[in-house]
Amino acid sequence: MELGNELNEYKDIIESELDKTLPNEGMLQEKVFKAMRYSIFAGGKRLRPILTLKACKLISGDYKKALPFALALEMIHTYSLIHDDLPAMDDDDYRRGKLTNHKVYGEDIAILAGDALLNYAYETMIDAIKNNKNYRNEYINAFIEIAKAAGVFGMIGGQVVDVLSEGKDIGEETLKFIHKNKTSALIEASIVAGAIIGGATEQEINKLRQYGKAIGLGYQIRDDILDEIGDINKLGKDIGSDEENNKVTYVAMYGLEKSIEETKRLSEIAKNALKLFEHKETVDFFKRLCNYLVEREV
Amino acid sequence: MELGNELNEYKDIIESELDKTLPNEGMLQEKVFKAMRYSIFAGGKRLRPILTLKACKLISGDYKKALPFALALEMIHTYSLIHDDLPAMDDDDYRRGKLTNHKVYGEDIAILAGDALLNYAYETMIDAIKNNKNYRNEYINAFIEIAKAAGVFGMIGGQVVDVLSEGKDIGEETLKFIHKNKTSALIEASIVAGAIIGGATEQEINKLRQYGKAIGLGYQIRDDILDEIGDINKLGKDIGSDEENNKVTYVAMYGLEKSIEETKRLSEIAKNALKLFEHKETVDFFKRLCNYLVEREV
């Protein structure tokens, strides 16, 4: 399942902009710059920043003004992975086929590299707000969208409940909370922030939020499915690691068949939300993403 | 050494505003709200937020519009303490006479509570920017001042070099870097951010920055002195913990006498920087703080 060449184009832009933006100079704290860059350049799919740029382009015809926020989203996503992998959390040695941050740089530097990426994400966004008076309102609203999704009522909240649920017999409500907040919130915010920056109307934002919610939840369920039946060589991480960490997954709660059905259902919800944008050529990417969601193997 | 009753007034305001601002509702992630509040209300001096409010008042005659930024600074300071105390970092069991966050809530929740406080600090500041169009430029500049001081070219950078220097024979340059960034940067930013919000001129900001640098460095050296000769009952933390952690302190490098002399010298530099504000009544607090710096026992 391919998302087309244009995806690579965005990926290259994002990676070269990350390289330009992240600190790199030879100062005394250089090791943390290396640790930040190690995880940023460890082979991520760049899903969140691509969504931001694509959503901005869908609305305004141009992606460029969303770039600082796209980069910030990748920094926030990466910091969350570094902290999730820590021995006190999921205790993972590998991620995307490479050693995790703390295995390379030590636990202390990994904690600080995570902190640094989170802080740097906010530095990047506030600099953009300062330097672009023309989009100031849009940028401020996009910042708020991202900050709430990353925080205690979003990603961090989801991670907290995930950690507290380990080894416990959790109910549907708790699993839903974890999925909604731990993964889906930031994916949703990636799309909505891009749309806001593009100048979307309230109606457009609502539709893309519906789309983002469905895509985000579907993405997480597909993750659970891949943890059960995925190919370790493609995934670059251990299969069955959720089970090993005593985590209740969607697959464990509802079975494989119903999980696959649910990703299909969410994919349809996402497609329906796109009807408002039917007249726009760039909506095709978002449609293809609905299928990718159901079929991806990494 | 007392800083006067007005300090208690500010402390009470800050604590009641923190109580109102921090999340508290009975949701599934409630445990992290408790962990955040535990460390926030563990008896800090509130030095940074007080400096912000006082600096705003010095310039504008009112402190209120600096409140969101004062709260954010206390959240950032507190997150840094939670992460510093972790087993992978300084591995401290007590702070201000109470068990450290990870001793009460576990390492996983402590890491997330730190992340949450950092993120919430930025949520608090961006909400203020969104909701107060009248001070928008001042707020944006104050945000940038704080974010840079908290990041990899400020506090986190200092902490990285501190961690990397443990057990090593470091030179003056490295010790200076640690002091300047780990502690002093955020203290300086607390004062400067308050002044910016108050509408300070460039000259006023420069003078208060000089003041903040001197106060911040002096504060850190006094910390090193107290770690050597302080009263454990007053400090609420272990004496000699720096030595135990193989940390080079100012006292270890230059001896006690020279360290005390240096705090006096910095105190004079700070006082001189205040001359520009001689005509203002509220400058007295900043003068008294110069003495407090040299004499404080906790």
mmCIF file with all atom_site columns, C-alpha atoms in Angstrom, chain A residues 13-111:
data_model
loop_
_atom_site.group_PDB
_atom_site.id
_atom_site.type_symbol
_atom_site.label_atom_id
_atom_site.label_alt_id
_atom_site.label_comp_id
_atom_site.label_asym_id
_atom_site.label_entity_id
_atom_site.label_seq_id
_atom_site.pdbx_PDB_ins_code
_atom_site.Cartn_x
_atom_site.Cartn_y
_atom_site.Cartn_z
_atom_site.occupancy
_atom_site.B_iso_or_equiv
_atom_site.pdbx_formal_charge
_atom_site.auth_seq_id
_atom_site.auth_comp_id
_atom_site.auth_asym_id
_atom_site.auth_atom_id
_atom_site.pdbx_PDB_model_num
ATOM 1  C CA . ILE A 1 13  ? 11.035 18.600 3.134  1.00 0.00 ? 13  ILE A CA 1
ATOM 2  C CA . ILE A 1 14  ? 10.141 17.798 6.749  1.00 0.00 ? 14  ILE A CA 1
ATOM 3  C CA . GLU A 1 15  ? 13.418 16.018 7.359  1.00 0.00 ? 15  GLU A CA 1
ATOM 4  C CA . SER A 1 16  ? 15.543 18.722 5.826  1.00 0.00 ? 16  SER A CA 1
ATOM 5  C CA . GLU A 1 17  ? 13.651 21.399 7.800  1.00 0.00 ? 17  GLU A CA 1
ATOM 6  C CA . LEU A 1 18  ? 14.067 19.395 11.020 1.00 0.00 ? 18  LEU A CA 1
ATOM 7  C CA . ASP A 1 19  ? 17.769 19.187 10.285 1.00 0.00 ? 19  ASP A CA 1
ATOM 8  C CA . LYS A 1 20  ? 17.952 22.953 9.801  1.00 0.00 ? 20  LYS A CA 1
ATOM 9  C CA . THR A 1 21  ? 15.861 23.731 12.872 1.00 0.00 ? 21  THR A CA 1
ATOM 10 C CA . LEU A 1 22  ? 17.251 21.416 15.543 1.00 0.00 ? 22  LEU A CA 1
ATOM 11 C CA . PRO A 1 23  ? 20.306 22.633 17.466 1.00 0.00 ? 23  PRO A CA 1
ATOM 12 C CA . ASN A 1 24  ? 23.587 21.316 16.229 1.00 0.00 ? 24  ASN A CA 1
ATOM 13 C CA . GLU A 1 25  ? 26.438 23.484 17.414 1.00 0.00 ? 25  GLU A CA 1
ATOM 14 C CA . GLY A 1 26  ? 29.457 22.335 19.310 1.00 0.00 ? 26  GLY A CA 1
ATOM 15 C CA . MET A 1 27  ? 28.595 23.570 22.779 1.00 0.00 ? 27  MET A CA 1
ATOM 16 C CA . LEU A 1 28  ? 29.063 21.839 26.108 1.00 0.00 ? 28  LEU A CA 1
ATOM 17 C CA . GLN A 1 29  ? 25.568 20.338 25.976 1.00 0.00 ? 29  GLN A CA 1
ATOM 18 C CA . GLU A 1 30  ? 26.225 18.867 22.520 1.00 0.00 ? 30  GLU A CA 1
ATOM 19 C CA . LYS A 1 31  ? 25.410 15.344 23.679 1.00 0.00 ? 31  LYS A CA 1
ATOM 20 C CA . VAL A 1 32  ? 21.764 16.228 24.168 1.00 0.00 ? 32  VAL A CA 1
ATOM 21 C CA . PHE A 1 33  ? 21.639 17.715 20.651 1.00 0.00 ? 33  PHE A CA 1
ATOM 22 C CA . LYS A 1 34  ? 22.898 14.358 19.383 1.00 0.00 ? 34  LYS A CA 1
ATOM 23 C CA . ALA A 1 35  ? 20.353 12.465 21.464 1.00 0.00 ? 35  ALA A CA 1
ATOM 24 C CA . MET A 1 36  ? 17.518 14.664 20.171 1.00 0.00 ? 36  MET A CA 1
ATOM 25 C CA . ARG A 1 37  ? 18.651 14.170 16.588 1.00 0.00 ? 37  ARG A CA 1
ATOM 26 C CA . TYR A 1 38  ? 19.182 10.437 17.042 1.00 0.00 ? 38  TYR A CA 1
ATOM 27 C CA . SER A 1 39  ? 15.508 9.838  17.781 1.00 0.00 ? 39  SER A CA 1
ATOM 28 C CA . ILE A 1 40  ? 14.211 12.464 15.372 1.00 0.00 ? 40  ILE A CA 1
ATOM 29 C CA . PHE A 1 41  ? 16.160 10.840 12.530 1.00 0.00 ? 41  PHE A CA 1
ATOM 30 C CA . ALA A 1 42  ? 15.512 7.223  13.520 1.00 0.00 ? 42  ALA A CA 1
ATOM 31 C CA . GLY A 1 43  ? 13.224 6.581  10.570 1.00 0.00 ? 43  GLY A CA 1
ATOM 32 C CA . GLY A 1 44  ? 9.752  7.779  11.507 1.00 0.00 ? 44  GLY A CA 1
ATOM 33 C CA . LYS A 1 45  ? 6.943  7.864  8.973  1.00 0.00 ? 45  LYS A CA 1
ATOM 34 C CA . ARG A 1 46  ? 6.406  11.617 9.619  1.00 0.00 ? 46  ARG A CA 1
ATOM 35 C CA . LEU A 1 47  ? 2.663  10.948 9.616  1.00 0.00 ? 47  LEU A CA 1
ATOM 36 C CA . ARG A 1 48  ? 1.778  13.870 11.909 1.00 0.00 ? 48  ARG A CA 1
ATOM 37 C CA . PRO A 1 49  ? 3.747  16.629 10.145 1.00 0.00 ? 49  PRO A CA 1
ATOM 38 C CA . ILE A 1 50  ? 2.637  15.328 6.738  1.00 0.00 ? 50  ILE A CA 1
ATOM 39 C CA . LEU A 1 51  ? -0.984 15.539 7.896  1.00 0.00 ? 51  LEU A CA 1
ATOM 40 C CA . THR A 1 52  ? -0.416 19.125 9.026  1.00 0.00 ? 52  THR A CA 1
ATOM 41 C CA . LEU A 1 53  ? 1.093  20.197 5.719  1.00 0.00 ? 53  LEU A CA 1
ATOM 42 C CA . LYS A 1 54  ? -1.520 18.328 3.681  1.00 0.00 ? 54  LYS A CA 1
ATOM 43 C CA . ALA A 1 55  ? -4.399 19.826 5.680  1.00 0.00 ? 55  ALA A CA 1
ATOM 44 C CA . CYS A 1 56  ? -2.985 23.320 5.266  1.00 0.00 ? 56  CYS A CA 1
ATOM 45 C CA . LYS A 1 57  ? -2.623 22.716 1.533  1.00 0.00 ? 57  LYS A CA 1
ATOM 46 C CA . LEU A 1 58  ? -6.130 21.270 1.270  1.00 0.00 ? 58  LEU A CA 1
ATOM 47 C CA . ILE A 1 59  ? -7.575 24.481 2.676  1.00 0.00 ? 59  ILE A CA 1
ATOM 48 C CA . SER A 1 60  ? -5.258 27.167 1.331  1.00 0.00 ? 60  SER A CA 1
ATOM 49 C CA . GLY A 1 61  ? -3.492 25.587 -1.635 1.00 0.00 ? 61  GLY A CA 1
ATOM 50 C CA . ASP A 1 62  ? -0.103 25.980 0.057  1.00 0.00 ? 62  ASP A CA 1
ATOM 51 C CA . TYR A 1 63  ? 1.619  24.013 2.815  1.00 0.00 ? 63  TYR A CA 1
ATOM 52 C CA . LYS A 1 64  ? 4.555  26.286 3.623  1.00 0.00 ? 64  LYS A CA 1
ATOM 53 C CA . LYS A 1 65  ? 3.115  28.439 6.360  1.00 0.00 ? 65  LYS A CA 1
ATOM 54 C CA . ALA A 1 66  ? 2.312  25.303 8.399  1.00 0.00 ? 66  ALA A CA 1
ATOM 55 C CA . LEU A 1 67  ? 5.927  24.121 8.418  1.00 0.00 ? 67  LEU A CA 1
ATOM 56 C CA . PRO A 1 68  ? 6.991  25.312 11.924 1.00 0.00 ? 68  PRO A CA 1
ATOM 57 C CA . PHE A 1 69  ? 3.943  23.601 13.407 1.00 0.00 ? 69  PHE A CA 1
ATOM 58 C CA . ALA A 1 70  ? 4.545  20.424 11.446 1.00 0.00 ? 70  ALA A CA 1
ATOM 59 C CA . LEU A 1 71  ? 8.092  20.290 12.816 1.00 0.00 ? 71  LEU A CA 1
ATOM 60 C CA . ALA A 1 72  ? 6.862  20.951 16.343 1.00 0.00 ? 72  ALA A CA 1
ATOM 61 C CA . LEU A 1 73  ? 4.411  18.044 16.054 1.00 0.00 ? 73  LEU A CA 1
ATOM 62 C CA . GLU A 1 74  ? 7.187  15.669 15.048 1.00 0.00 ? 74  GLU A CA 1
ATOM 63 C CA . MET A 1 75  ? 9.291  16.874 17.995 1.00 0.00 ? 75  MET A CA 1
ATOM 64 C CA . ILE A 1 76  ? 6.390  16.305 20.402 1.00 0.00 ? 76  ILE A CA 1
ATOM 65 C CA . HIS A 1 77  ? 5.689  12.869 18.952 1.00 0.00 ? 77  HIS A CA 1
ATOM 66 C CA . THR A 1 78  ? 9.372  11.930 19.204 1.00 0.00 ? 78  THR A CA 1
ATOM 67 C CA . TYR A 1 79  ? 9.750  13.130 22.800 1.00 0.00 ? 79  TYR A CA 1
ATOM 68 C CA . SER A 1 80  ? 6.741  11.002 23.748 1.00 0.00 ? 80  SER A CA 1
ATOM 69 C CA . LEU A 1 81  ? 8.361  7.937  22.189 1.00 0.00 ? 81  LEU A CA 1
ATOM 70 C CA . ILE A 1 82  ? 11.663 8.546  24.016 1.00 0.00 ? 82  ILE A CA 1
ATOM 71 C CA . HIS A 1 83  ? 9.897  8.810  27.379 1.00 0.00 ? 83  HIS A CA 1
ATOM 72 C CA . ASP A 1 84  ? 7.535  5.876  26.605 1.00 0.00 ? 84  ASP A CA 1
ATOM 73 C CA . ASP A 1 85  ? 10.511 3.625  25.901 1.00 0.00 ? 85  ASP A CA 1
ATOM 74 C CA . LEU A 1 86  ? 12.247 4.366  29.232 1.00 0.00 ? 86  LEU A CA 1
ATOM 75 C CA . PRO A 1 87  ? 12.849 1.478  31.659 1.00 0.00 ? 87  PRO A CA 1
ATOM 76 C CA . ALA A 1 88  ? 10.369 3.019  34.116 1.00 0.00 ? 88  ALA A CA 1
ATOM 77 C CA . MET A 1 89  ? 7.734  3.053  31.373 1.00 0.00 ? 89  MET A CA 1
ATOM 78 C CA . ASP A 1 90  ? 7.518  0.402  28.605 1.00 0.00 ? 90  ASP A CA 1
ATOM 79 C CA . ASP A 1 91  ? 11.186 -0.548 28.898 1.00 0.00 ? 91  ASP A CA 1
ATOM 80 C CA . ASP A 1 92  ? 11.755 -1.087 25.192 1.00 0.00 ? 92  ASP A CA 1
ATOM 81 C CA . ASP A 1 93  ? 15.209 -1.718 23.735 1.00 0.00 ? 93  ASP A CA 1
ATOM 82 C CA . TYR A 1 94  ? 14.281 -1.230 20.098 1.00 0.00 ? 94  TYR A CA 1
ATOM 83 C CA . ARG A 1 95  ? 12.120 1.157  18.139 1.00 0.00 ? 95  ARG A CA 1
ATOM 84 C CA . ARG A 1 96  ? 11.908 1.227  14.346 1.00 0.00 ? 96  ARG A CA 1
ATOM 85 C CA . GLY A 1 97  ? 14.660 -1.387 14.235 1.00 0.00 ? 97  GLY A CA 1
ATOM 86 C CA . LYS A 1 98  ? 17.139 0.805  16.116 1.00 0.00 ? 98  LYS A CA 1
ATOM 87 C CA . LEU A 1 99  ? 18.201 0.929  19.742 1.00 0.00 ? 99  LEU A CA 1
ATOM 88 C CA . THR A 1 100 ? 16.017 3.213  21.818 1.00 0.00 ? 100 THR A CA 1
ATOM 89 C CA . ASN A 1 101 ? 17.374 6.536  23.006 1.00 0.00 ? 101 ASN A CA 1
ATOM 90 C CA . HIS A 1 102 ? 18.223 5.457  26.553 1.00 0.00 ? 102 HIS A CA 1
ATOM 91 C CA . LYS A 1 103 ? 20.037 2.352  25.280 1.00 0.00 ? 103 LYS A CA 1
ATOM 92 C CA . VAL A 1 104 ? 22.374 4.605  23.313 1.00 0.00 ? 104 VAL A CA 1
ATOM 93 C CA . TYR A 1 105 ? 22.663 7.720  25.494 1.00 0.00 ? 105 TYR A CA 1
ATOM 94 C CA . GLY A 1 106 ? 21.723 6.484  28.965 1.00 0.00 ? 106 GLY A CA 1
ATOM 95 C CA . GLU A 1 107 ? 18.545 7.059  30.913 1.00 0.00 ? 107 GLU A CA 1
ATOM 96 C CA . ASP A 1 108 ? 19.486 10.507 32.216 1.00 0.00 ? 108 ASP A CA 1
ATOM 97 C CA . ILE A 1 109 ? 20.244 11.974 28.805 1.00 0.00 ? 109 ILE A CA 1
ATOM 98 C CA . ALA A 1 110 ? 17.182 10.259 27.297 1.00 0.00 ? 110 ALA A CA 1
ATOM 99 C CA . ILE A 1 111 ? 14.907 11.914 29.868 1.00 0.00 ? 111 ILE A CA 1
#
